[in-house]
XYZ file of C-alpha atoms in Angstrom:
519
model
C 34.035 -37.524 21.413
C 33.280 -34.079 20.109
C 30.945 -32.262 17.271
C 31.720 -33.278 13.756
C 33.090 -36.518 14.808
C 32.117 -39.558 12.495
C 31.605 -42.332 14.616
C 30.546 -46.162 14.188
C 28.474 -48.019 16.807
C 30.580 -51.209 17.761
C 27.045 -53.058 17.949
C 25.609 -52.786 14.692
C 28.445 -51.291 12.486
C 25.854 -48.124 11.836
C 27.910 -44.288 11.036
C 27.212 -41.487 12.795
C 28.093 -38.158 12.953
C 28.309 -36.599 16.363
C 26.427 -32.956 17.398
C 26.608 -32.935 20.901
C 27.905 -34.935 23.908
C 26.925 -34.937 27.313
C 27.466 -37.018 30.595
C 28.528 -40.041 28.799
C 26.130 -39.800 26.415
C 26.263 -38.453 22.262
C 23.110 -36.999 20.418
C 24.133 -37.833 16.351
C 23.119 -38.456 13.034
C 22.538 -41.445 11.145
C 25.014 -41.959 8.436
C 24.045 -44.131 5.263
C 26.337 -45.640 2.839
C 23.456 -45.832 0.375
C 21.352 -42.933 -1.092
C 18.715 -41.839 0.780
C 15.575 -42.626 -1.220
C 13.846 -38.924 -0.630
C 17.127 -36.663 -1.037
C 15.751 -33.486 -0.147
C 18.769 -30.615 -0.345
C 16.180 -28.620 2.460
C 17.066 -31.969 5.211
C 19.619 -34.183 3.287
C 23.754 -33.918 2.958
C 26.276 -36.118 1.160
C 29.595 -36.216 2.672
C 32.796 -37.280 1.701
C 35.618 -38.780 4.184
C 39.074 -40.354 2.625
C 38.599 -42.918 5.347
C 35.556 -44.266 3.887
C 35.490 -45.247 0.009
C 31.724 -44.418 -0.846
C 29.685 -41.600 0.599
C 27.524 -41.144 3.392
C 24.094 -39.738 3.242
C 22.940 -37.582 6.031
C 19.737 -36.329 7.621
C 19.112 -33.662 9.527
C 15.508 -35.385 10.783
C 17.627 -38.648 11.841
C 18.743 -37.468 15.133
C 19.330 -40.401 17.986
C 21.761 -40.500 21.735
C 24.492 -42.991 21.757
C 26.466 -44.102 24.575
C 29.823 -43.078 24.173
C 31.542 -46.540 25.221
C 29.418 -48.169 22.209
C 30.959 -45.774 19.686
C 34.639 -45.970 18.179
C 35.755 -42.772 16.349
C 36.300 -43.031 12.410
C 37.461 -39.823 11.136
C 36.884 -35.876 11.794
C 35.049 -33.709 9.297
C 36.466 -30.755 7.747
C 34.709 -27.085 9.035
C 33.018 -26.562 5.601
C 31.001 -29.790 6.319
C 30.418 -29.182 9.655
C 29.063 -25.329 9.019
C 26.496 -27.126 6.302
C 25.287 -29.577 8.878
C 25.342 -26.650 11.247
C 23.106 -24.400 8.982
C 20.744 -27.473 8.387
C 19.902 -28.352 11.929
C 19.321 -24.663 12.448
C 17.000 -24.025 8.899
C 15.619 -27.502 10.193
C 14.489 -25.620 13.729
C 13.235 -22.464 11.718
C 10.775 -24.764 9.738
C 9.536 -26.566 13.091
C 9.429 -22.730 14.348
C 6.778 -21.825 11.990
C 4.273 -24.483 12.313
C 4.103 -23.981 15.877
C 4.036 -20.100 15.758
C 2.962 -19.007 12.771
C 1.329 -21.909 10.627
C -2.154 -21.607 12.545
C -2.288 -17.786 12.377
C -5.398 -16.364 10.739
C -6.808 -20.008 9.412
C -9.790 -19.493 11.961
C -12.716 -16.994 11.209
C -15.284 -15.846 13.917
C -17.398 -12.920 12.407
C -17.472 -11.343 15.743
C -13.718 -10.725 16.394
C -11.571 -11.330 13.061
C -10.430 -8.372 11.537
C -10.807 -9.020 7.601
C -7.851 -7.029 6.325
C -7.585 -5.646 2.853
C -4.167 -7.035 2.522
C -1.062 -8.611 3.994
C 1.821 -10.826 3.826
C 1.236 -14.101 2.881
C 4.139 -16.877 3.555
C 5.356 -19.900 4.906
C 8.400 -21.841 6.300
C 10.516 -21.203 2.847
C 10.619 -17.347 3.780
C 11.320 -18.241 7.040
C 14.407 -20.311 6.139
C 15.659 -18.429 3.249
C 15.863 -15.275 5.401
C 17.239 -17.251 8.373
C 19.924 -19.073 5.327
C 20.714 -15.433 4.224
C 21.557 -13.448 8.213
C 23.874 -17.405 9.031
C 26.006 -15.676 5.759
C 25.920 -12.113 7.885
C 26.668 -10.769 3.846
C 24.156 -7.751 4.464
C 24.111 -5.892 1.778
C 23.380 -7.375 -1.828
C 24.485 -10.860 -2.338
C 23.845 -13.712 -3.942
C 20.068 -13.964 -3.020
C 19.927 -10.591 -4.359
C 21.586 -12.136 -7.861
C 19.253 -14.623 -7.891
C 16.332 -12.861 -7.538
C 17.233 -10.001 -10.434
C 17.745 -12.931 -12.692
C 14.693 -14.910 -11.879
C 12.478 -11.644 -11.865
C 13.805 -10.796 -15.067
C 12.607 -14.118 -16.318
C 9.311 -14.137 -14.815
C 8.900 -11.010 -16.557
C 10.027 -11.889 -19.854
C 12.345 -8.794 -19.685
C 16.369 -8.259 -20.068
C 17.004 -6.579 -17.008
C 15.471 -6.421 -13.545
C 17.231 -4.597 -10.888
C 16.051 -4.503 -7.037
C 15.616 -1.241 -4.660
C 14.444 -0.779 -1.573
C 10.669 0.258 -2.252
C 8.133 0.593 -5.486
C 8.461 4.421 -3.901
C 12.474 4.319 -4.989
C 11.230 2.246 -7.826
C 9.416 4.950 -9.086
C 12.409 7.920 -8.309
C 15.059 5.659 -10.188
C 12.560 5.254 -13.064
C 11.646 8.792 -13.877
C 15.198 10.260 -12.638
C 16.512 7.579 -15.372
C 14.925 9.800 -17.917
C 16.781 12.763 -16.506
C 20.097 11.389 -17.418
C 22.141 13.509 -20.107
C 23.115 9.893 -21.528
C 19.965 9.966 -23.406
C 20.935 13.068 -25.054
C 18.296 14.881 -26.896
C 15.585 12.493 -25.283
C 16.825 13.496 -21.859
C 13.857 14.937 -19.841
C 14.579 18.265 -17.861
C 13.284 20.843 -15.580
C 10.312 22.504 -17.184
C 9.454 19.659 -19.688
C 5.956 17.901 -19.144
C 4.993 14.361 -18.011
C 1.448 13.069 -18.743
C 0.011 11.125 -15.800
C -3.430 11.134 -13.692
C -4.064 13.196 -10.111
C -6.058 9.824 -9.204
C -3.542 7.526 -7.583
C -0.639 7.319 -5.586
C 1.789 9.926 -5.009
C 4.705 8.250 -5.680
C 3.983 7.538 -9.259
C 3.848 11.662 -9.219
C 6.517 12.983 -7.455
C 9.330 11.963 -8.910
C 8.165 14.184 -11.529
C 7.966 17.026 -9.291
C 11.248 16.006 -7.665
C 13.043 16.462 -11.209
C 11.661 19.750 -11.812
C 9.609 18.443 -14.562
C 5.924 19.535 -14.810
C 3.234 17.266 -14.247
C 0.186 16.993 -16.305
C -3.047 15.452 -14.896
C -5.895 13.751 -17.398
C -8.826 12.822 -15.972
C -9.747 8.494 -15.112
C -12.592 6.437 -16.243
C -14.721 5.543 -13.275
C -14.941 1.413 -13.360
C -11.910 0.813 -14.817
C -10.142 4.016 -12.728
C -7.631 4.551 -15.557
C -6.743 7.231 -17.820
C -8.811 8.423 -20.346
C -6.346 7.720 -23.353
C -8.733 9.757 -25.908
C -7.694 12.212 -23.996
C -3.797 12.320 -24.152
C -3.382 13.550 -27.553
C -4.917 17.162 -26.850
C -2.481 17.398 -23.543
C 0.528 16.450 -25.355
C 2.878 20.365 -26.279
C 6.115 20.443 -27.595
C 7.532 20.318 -23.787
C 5.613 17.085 -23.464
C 8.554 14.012 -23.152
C 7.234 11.223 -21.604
C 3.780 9.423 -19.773
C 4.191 7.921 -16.604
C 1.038 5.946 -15.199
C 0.154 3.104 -12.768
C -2.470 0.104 -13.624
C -4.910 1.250 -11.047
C -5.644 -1.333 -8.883
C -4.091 -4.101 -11.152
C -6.308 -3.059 -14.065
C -4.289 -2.261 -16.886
C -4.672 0.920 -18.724
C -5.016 0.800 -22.729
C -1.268 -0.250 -23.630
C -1.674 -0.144 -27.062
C -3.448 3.042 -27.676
C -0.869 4.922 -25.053
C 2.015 2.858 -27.107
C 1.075 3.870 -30.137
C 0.703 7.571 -29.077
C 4.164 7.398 -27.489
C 5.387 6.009 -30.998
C 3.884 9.243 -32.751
C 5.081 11.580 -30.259
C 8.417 10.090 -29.400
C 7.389 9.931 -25.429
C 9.527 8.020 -22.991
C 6.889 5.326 -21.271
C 6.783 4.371 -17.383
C 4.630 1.788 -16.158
C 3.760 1.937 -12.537
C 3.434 -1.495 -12.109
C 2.861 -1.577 -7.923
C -0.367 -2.473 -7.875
C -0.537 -4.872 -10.839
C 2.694 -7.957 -10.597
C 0.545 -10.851 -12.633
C -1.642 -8.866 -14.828
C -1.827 -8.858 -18.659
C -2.831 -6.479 -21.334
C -3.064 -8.353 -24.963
C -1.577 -11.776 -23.131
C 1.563 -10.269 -21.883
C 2.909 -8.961 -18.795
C 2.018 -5.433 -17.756
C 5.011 -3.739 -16.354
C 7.032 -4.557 -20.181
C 5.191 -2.555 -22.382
C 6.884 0.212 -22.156
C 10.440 1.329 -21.736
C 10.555 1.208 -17.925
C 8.346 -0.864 -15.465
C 8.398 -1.008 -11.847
C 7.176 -3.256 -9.053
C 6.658 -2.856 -5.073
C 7.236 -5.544 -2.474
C 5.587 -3.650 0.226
C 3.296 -6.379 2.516
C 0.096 -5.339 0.571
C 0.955 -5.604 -2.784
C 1.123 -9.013 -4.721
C 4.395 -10.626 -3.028
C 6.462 -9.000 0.019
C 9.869 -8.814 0.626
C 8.414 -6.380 3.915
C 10.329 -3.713 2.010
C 11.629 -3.728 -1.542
C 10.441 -2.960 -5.228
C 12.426 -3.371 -8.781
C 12.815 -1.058 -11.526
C 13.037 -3.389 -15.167
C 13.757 -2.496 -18.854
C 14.514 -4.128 -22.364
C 16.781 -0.970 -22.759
C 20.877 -1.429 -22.004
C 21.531 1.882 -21.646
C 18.388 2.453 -19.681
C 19.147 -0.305 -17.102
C 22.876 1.233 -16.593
C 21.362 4.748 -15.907
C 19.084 3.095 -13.289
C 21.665 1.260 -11.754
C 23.881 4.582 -11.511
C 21.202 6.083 -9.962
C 20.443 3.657 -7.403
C 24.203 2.871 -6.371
C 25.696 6.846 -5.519
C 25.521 7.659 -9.422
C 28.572 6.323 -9.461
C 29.814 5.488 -12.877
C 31.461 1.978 -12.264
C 29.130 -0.767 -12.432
C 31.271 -3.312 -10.568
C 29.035 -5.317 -8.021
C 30.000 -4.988 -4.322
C 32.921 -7.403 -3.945
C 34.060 -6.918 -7.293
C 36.771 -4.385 -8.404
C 37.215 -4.192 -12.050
C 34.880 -5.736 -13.945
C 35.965 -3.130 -16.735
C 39.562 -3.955 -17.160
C 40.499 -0.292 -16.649
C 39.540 0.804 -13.648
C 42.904 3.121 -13.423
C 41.920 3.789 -17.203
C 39.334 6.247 -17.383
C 39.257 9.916 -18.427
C 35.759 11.230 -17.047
C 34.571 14.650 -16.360
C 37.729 17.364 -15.054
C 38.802 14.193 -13.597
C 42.931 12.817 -13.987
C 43.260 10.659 -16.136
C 43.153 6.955 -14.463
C 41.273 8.230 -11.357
C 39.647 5.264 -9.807
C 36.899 4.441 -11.519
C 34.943 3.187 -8.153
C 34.893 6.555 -7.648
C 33.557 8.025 -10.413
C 30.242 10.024 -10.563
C 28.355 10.687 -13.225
C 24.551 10.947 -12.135
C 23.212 12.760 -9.241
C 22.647 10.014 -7.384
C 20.764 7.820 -3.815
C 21.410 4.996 -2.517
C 18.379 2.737 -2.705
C 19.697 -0.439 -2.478
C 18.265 -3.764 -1.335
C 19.533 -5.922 2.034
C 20.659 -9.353 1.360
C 17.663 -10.562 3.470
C 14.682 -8.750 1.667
C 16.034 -10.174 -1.576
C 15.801 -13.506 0.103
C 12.519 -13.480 1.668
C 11.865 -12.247 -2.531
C 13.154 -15.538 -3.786
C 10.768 -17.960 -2.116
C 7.807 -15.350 -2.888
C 8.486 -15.011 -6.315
C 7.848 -18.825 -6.499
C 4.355 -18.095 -5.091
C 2.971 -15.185 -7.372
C 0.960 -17.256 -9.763
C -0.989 -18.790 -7.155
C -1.356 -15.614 -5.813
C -2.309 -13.928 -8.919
C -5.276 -16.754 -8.993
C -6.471 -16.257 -5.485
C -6.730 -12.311 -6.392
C -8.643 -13.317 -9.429
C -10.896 -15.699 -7.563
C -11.604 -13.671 -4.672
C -12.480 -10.155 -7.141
C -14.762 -12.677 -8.917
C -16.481 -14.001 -5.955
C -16.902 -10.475 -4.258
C -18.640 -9.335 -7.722
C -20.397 -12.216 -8.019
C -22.223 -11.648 -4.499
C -22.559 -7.666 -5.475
C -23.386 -7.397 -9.536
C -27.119 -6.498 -8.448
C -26.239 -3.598 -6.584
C -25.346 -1.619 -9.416
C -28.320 0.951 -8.899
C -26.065 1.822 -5.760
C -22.474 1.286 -6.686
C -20.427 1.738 -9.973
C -19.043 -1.917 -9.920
C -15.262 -2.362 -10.970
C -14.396 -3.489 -14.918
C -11.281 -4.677 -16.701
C -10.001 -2.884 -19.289
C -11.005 -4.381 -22.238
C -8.071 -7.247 -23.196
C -6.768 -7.202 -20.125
C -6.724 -9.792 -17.505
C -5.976 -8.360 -14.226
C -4.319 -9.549 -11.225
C -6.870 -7.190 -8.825
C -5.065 -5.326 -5.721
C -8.664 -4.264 -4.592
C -12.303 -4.162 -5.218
C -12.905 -0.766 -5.822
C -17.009 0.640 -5.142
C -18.002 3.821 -6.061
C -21.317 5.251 -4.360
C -23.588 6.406 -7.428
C -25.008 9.748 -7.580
C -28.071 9.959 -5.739
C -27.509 7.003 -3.130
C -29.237 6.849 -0.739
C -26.235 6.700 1.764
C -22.761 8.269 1.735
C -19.361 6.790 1.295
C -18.664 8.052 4.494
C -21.200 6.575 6.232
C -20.703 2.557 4.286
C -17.037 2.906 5.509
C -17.791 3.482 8.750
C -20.037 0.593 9.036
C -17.697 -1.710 8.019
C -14.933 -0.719 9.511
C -16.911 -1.020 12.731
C -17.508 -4.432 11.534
C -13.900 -4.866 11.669
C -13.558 -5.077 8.019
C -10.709 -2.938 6.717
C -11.325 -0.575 4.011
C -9.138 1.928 1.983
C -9.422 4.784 -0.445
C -8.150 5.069 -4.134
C -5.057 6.269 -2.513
C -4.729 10.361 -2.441
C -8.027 11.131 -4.171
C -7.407 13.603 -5.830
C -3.247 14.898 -5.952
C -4.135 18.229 -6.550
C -6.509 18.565 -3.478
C -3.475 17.296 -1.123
C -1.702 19.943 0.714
C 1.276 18.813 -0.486
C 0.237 19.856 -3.816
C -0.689 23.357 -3.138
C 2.510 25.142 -4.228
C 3.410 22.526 -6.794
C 3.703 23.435 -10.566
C 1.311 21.485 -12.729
C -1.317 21.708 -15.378
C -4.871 20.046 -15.594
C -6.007 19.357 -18.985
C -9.649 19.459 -19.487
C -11.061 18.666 -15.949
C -10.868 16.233 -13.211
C -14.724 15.619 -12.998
C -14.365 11.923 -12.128
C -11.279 12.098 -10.282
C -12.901 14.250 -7.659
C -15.927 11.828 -7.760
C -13.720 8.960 -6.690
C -11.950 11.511 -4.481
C -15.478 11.608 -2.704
C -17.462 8.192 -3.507
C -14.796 6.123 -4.011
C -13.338 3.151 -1.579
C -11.907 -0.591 -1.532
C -12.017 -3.443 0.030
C -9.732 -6.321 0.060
C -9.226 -9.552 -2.471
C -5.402 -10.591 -1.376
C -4.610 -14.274 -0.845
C -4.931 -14.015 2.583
C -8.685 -13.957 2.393
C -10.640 -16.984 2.641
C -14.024 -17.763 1.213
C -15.458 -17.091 4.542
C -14.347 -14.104 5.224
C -14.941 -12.724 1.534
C -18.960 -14.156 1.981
C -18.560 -11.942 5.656
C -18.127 -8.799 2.968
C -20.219 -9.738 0.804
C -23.047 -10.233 3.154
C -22.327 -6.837 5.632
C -22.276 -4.641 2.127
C -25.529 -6.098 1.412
C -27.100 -6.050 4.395
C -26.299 -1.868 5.050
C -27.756 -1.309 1.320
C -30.668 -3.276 1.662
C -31.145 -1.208 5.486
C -30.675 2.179 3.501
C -33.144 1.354 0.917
C-alpha cells in the first residue's frame, strides 16, 4: 500500500484513501459515495476514479489507521488529486496551528502588564491559510491572489481599476508621478508647477511632490477635524498651480465637494490620500473615489494588513495605464507576468528612436520603479478585505466610546469632530491640549505611556519644521498657526479592532484620572 491509494476495507465495504503506511498499519481517509451533508471546499474534496461509477466525497477531518491485511487496493489516484489532498491536510494543520498559537493572543487584559497598543494586525486562521495556500504554489511574484484581490478591491470600492504596490508610501509615488506622465499632455504636471496640500500629516503624501520637482504648497488644518482649510485654497491657487493632493486625516474626510468643485473651476488634477481612511464616507460614498486618483496602505496599523502593501485606484483608463507603467519598470507593455502578447503586436511597435518591431516587453516609456506586490501579501489581502466592514464598525464603536467617556473634558482638550457629511472610519483619537492647560502634552504622554498605553503624534507635526525639509522648495500660504499648535499639543491614542472594551475603559479612565490630578 502506498499514498494516494484508494482502498476498500474487506470488513465493511467502506473507501479509503491512503496517506501514510507504517509497520503494517495505514493512516487514511474516509471515502463516501454520497455527498457529504456540510461540503466545505476549506476540508471537503470530490474525486473521480473510472473504477468507481459515482464519486467519492472526501474529508480532510476523517482521518482513521487501518490494518493493511483488512484493506484490498481499488485504484491509484492521479498526482493532481493527490497534490489537492496534499494541500488540504497541510491548510487543515495551519488552521489547528493558529488556535493553539495564536487564537488566545491578546484576548486577556490585566491593567498592570498589557500594553494597549494604538494599532495592529488583526486576523485569523483564513490569513493563515491563504498565505500558507499561496508559498505551496511557490508563484512569488503577482499571481492569481494578486488578480483576485485588484478585482475585488475595485469592487469594494465602487471604482474601475484598482492596482496593488508594495506600500501606501509607493502608493502615493505612483499616484503623483502618474501626473508627471507626458501622456496627459497639456495636463501633465512638471518640475516647477505647484501642488496644494497641508505641512500637517505624513510625509509621504508630500514627497512625491518634492521627488518630481514640483513645488509644494502648504494651507493651514482645522484643529478638530485636522483637515485643510478649503476656504483657503482658492487664494493659494497661481497659474503654476496643477493639482491638490491631500490625505483624510485620521479617517476624517476633508470637504470633497468644496475641493471638487474648486478642482472643476481650476482644472486641478485630484489625489486622495486615502491611508488612513479605507471605510469612510463623505456624502454616502467611499472616500478614496472622489477624485481622479485614490490610494490605500496595508501597513499593520492601518484598517486591513497585508504586513506590507497599499493600492493606487482610478475611474480614469489612461490614468490606471500610466500607474501601472510606473509601477512595473515604465515599461510600455502591459502584458501580466506570464503573459507575452496580450497586444497582438508585440514585434509591431514603432516607439521612441526605437526599430521598428522591437520587442515590445521591452519598451520604456515612463521613468519608472518597481513597486510591485508578492503573491503572498496579496493573499493575506484577500481574506482581510472580507473583514473591513467589521472593522470599519469596531473603529467607529471604539472612537465613540473613547468620546463618550471624555466629551466633559473639553475645558482641557480640543475633542476630535467629523467633517460635516462625513462618516468616518477613525484611524485614531486625536486630543489636542487647549491653550492654557494646566499640564503639557509632553507631560500626558508620558504618563500614559508609562502606563503602558501607546500613544502617537499627528505624524511629522509640522513638514516644514523636519530637517528633511530645510533645503526643500516650497511655499506657505497664509500661515501655519494651527499646524504648529498640533505640532506642539497634539497626540493620539488608539481605536483599531484590536481593542476591547476593557482596555478602551483602561484609557478612558488613566486620561481622566491625570486631568482630574492636574486640576
Amino acid at each position: 500500500m502506498k499514498n494516494g491509494n484508494v482502498v476498500k476495507n474487506k470488513k465493511n465495504n467502506q473507501f479509503y484513501l491512503l496517506y501514510d503506511e507504517n509497520n503494517g498499519f495505514s493512516q487514511g481517509f474516509s471515502l463516501l459515495t454520497e455527498p457529504l451533508i456540510n461540503f466545505s471546499e476549506k476540508y471537503c474534496l470530490e474525486i473521480t476514479l473510472t473504477q468507481i461509477s459515482s464519486l467519492l466525497y472526501m474529508d480532510i477531518r476523517s482521518k482513521i489507521t487501518l490494518r493493511n491485511d483488512d484493506l484490498e487496493f481499488i485504484a491509484e489516484i492521479d498526482a493532481k488529486t493527490l497534490e489537492k489532498v496534499s494541500r488540504l491536510e497541510i491548510l487543515s494543520k495551519v488552521e489547528n496551528y493558529y488556535e493553539l498559537f495564536h487564537s488566545e493572543r491578546n484576548k486577556d487584559f490585566d491593567p498592570e502588564s498589557t500594553q494597549v497598543s494604538y494599532g495592529g494586525r488583526v486576523y485569523d486562521e483564513k490569513e493563515m491559510r491563504s498565505l500558507v495556500d499561496s508559498s505551496l504554489d511557490f508563484w512569488l511574484t503577482a499571481g492569481r491572489y494578486n488578480k483576485q484581490f485588484e478585482k475585488e478591491y475595485a469592487e469594494f470600492l465602487g471604482v474601475r481599476y484598482a492596482l496593488l504596490t508594495n506600500s501606501g508610501s509607493s502608493a502615493n509615488l505612483l499616484a503623483f508621478s502618474a501626473l508627471t506622465s507626458p501622456k496627459l499632455k497639456d495636463r501633465q504636471i512638471k518640475p516647477g508647477d505647484e501642488v496644494i496640500t497641508v505641512a500637517a500629516g505624513f510625509p509621504t503624501t508630500v514627497t512625491p511632490i518634492v521627488q518630481n520637482g514640483a513645488i509644494p504648497v502648504f494651507i493651514d488644518v482645522e484643529l478638530g477635524t485636522y483637515n485643510i482649510i478649503v476656504d483657503r485654497i482658492e487664494e493659494a491657487i497661481t497659474p503654476k498651480t496643477k493639482a491638490i493632493m491631500v490625505a483624510h486625516t485620521m479617517g476624517n474626510p476633508f470637504e470633497l465637494d468644496k475641493v471638487m468643485e474648486i478642482a472643476s473651476k481650476y482644472n486641478l488634477w485630484v489625489v486622495e490620500d486615502n491611508c488612513d481612511a479605507l471605510g469612510s464616507t463623505f456624502n454616502g460614498k467611499l472616500t478614496g473615489t472622489h477624485g481622479h486618483i485614490g490610494t490605500s496602505s496595508f501597513y499593520p496599523p492601518h484598517h486591513m494588513t497585508m504586513g506590507e502593501g497599499g493600492a493606487v485606484y482610478t475611474n480614469n483608463a489612461l490614468l490606471k495605464s500610466i500607474i501601472e507603467s510606473f509601477r512595473d519598470w515604465g515599461r510600455d507593455c502591459w502584458c501580466p507576468s506570464g503573459c507575452d502578447n496580450t497586444c497582438n503586436k508585440r514585434f509591431g511597435w514603432e516607439l521612441g528612436s526605437l526599430p521598428y518591431g522591437y520587442d515590445h516587453k521591452y519598451t520604456y516609456s515612463h521613468i519608472g520603479y518597481n513597486l510591485r506586490v508578492t503573491e503572498m501579501q496579496a493573499a493575506i489581502g484577500v481574506e482581510q478585505l472580507k473583514k473591513v466592514p467589521t472593522f470599519t464598525q469596531a473603529r467607529k464603536d471604539n472612537f465613540k466610546r473613547l468620546f463618550e467617556g471624555l466629551k466633559d473634558l473639553g475645558e482641557h482638550f480640543i475633542l476630535p469632530r467629523a467633517t460635516e457629511n462625513s462618516d468616518p472610519s477613525w484611524f485614531g483619537f486625536m486630543l489636542t491640549v487647549q491653550d492654557g492647560a494646566k499640564f503639557t502634552k509632553n507631560e500626558i504622554v508620558e504618563y500614559l505611556e508609562a502606563n503602558r498605553i501607546q500613544t502617537r503624534m499627528l505624524f511629522a507635526g509640522n513638514l516644514t519644521r523636519q530637517p528633511a525639509f530645510h533645503n526643500v522648495s516650497y511655499r506657505i500660504s497664509g500661515d501655519l498657526k494651527n499646524t504648529d499648535k498640533i505640532m506642539h499639543d497634539t497626540f493620539l491614542v488608539g481605536v483599531y479592532p484590536g481593542l476591547t472594551k476593557e482596555k478602551i475603559d483602561y484609557v478612558v479612565s488613566k486620561i481622566r484620572s491625570f486631568v482630574l490630578d492636574k486640576i
